[in-house]
Short mmCIF file of C-alpha atoms in Angstrom, two decimals:
data_model
loop_
_atom_site.label_atom_id
_atom_site.label_comp_id
_atom_site.label_asym_id
_atom_site.label_seq_id
_atom_site.Cartn_x
_atom_site.Cartn_y
_atom_site.Cartn_z
CA UNK V 28 -22.16 0.66 -28.20
CA UNK V 29 -19.07 0.68 -25.86
CA UNK V 30 -18.68 -1.01 -22.52
CA UNK V 31 -16.20 0.61 -20.19
CA UNK V 32 -13.80 -1.78 -18.70
CA UNK V 33 -13.41 -1.68 -14.84
CA UNK V 34 -9.94 -0.88 -13.57
CA UNK V 35 -8.24 -3.43 -11.28
CA UNK V 36 -5.98 -0.94 -9.78
CA UNK V 37 -6.35 2.69 -9.13
CA UNK V 38 -3.96 5.36 -10.55
CA UNK V 39 -2.80 6.39 -7.26
CA UNK V 40 -1.82 2.85 -6.35
CA UNK V 41 0.27 2.68 -9.50
CA UNK V 42 2.19 5.83 -8.74
CA UNK V 43 2.79 4.42 -5.16
CA UNK V 44 4.26 1.19 -6.69
CA UNK V 45 6.45 3.12 -9.08
CA UNK V 46 7.96 5.40 -6.37
CA UNK V 47 9.03 2.57 -4.06
CA UNK V 48 12.26 0.91 -5.04
CA UNK V 49 12.99 -2.75 -4.60
CA UNK V 50 15.24 -2.14 -1.64
CA UNK V 51 12.51 -0.11 0.11
CA UNK V 52 9.93 -2.88 -0.43
CA UNK V 53 12.35 -5.52 1.04
CA UNK V 54 13.30 -3.34 4.04
CA UNK V 55 9.59 -2.60 4.81
CA UNK V 56 8.95 -6.35 5.06
CA UNK V 57 11.79 -7.07 7.52
CA UNK V 58 11.08 -6.94 11.31
CA UNK V 59 14.37 -5.99 12.85
CA UNK V 60 12.91 -4.74 16.20
CA UNK V 61 14.30 -7.65 18.21
CA UNK V 62 17.80 -7.21 16.79
CA UNK V 63 17.78 -3.46 17.32
CA UNK V 64 16.48 -3.80 20.84
CA UNK V 65 19.20 -6.23 21.84
CA UNK V 66 21.88 -4.02 20.36
CA UNK V 67 20.48 -0.92 22.02
CA UNK V 68 20.37 -2.76 25.36
CA UNK V 69 24.09 -2.52 25.95
CA UNK V 70 23.88 0.93 27.35
CA UNK V 71 27.30 2.49 27.45
CA UNK V 72 26.76 5.99 28.90
CA UNK V 73 30.26 7.32 28.18
CA UNK V 74 31.62 8.22 24.74
CA UNK V 75 29.99 9.34 21.62
CA UNK V 76 26.39 8.22 20.80
CA UNK V 77 26.95 7.20 17.23
CA UNK V 78 24.29 6.29 14.74
CA UNK V 79 20.75 4.95 15.14
CA UNK V 80 20.87 1.18 15.42
CA UNK V 81 18.02 0.58 13.01
CA UNK V 82 19.71 2.66 10.36
CA UNK V 83 22.95 0.78 10.67
CA UNK V 84 21.12 -2.52 10.31
CA UNK V 85 19.31 -1.34 7.16
CA UNK V 86 22.60 -0.08 5.69
CA UNK V 87 24.30 -3.48 6.25
CA UNK V 88 21.36 -5.24 4.60
CA UNK V 89 21.51 -2.81 1.67
CA UNK V 90 25.13 -3.41 1.17
#
């Protein structure tokens, strides 16, 4: 007689954890909305637009 052991975590959740890197897990926990808002607030209307502020902050953290 065999008793089937119940799984603690599903196969789909295991795949999700494996696909997400450590950097992605760290960045997903950070709330940078206030910083990004204050940097976007300085509205210079002339000149090139540049990069998205949120992406630049994530790049600095990743470095």
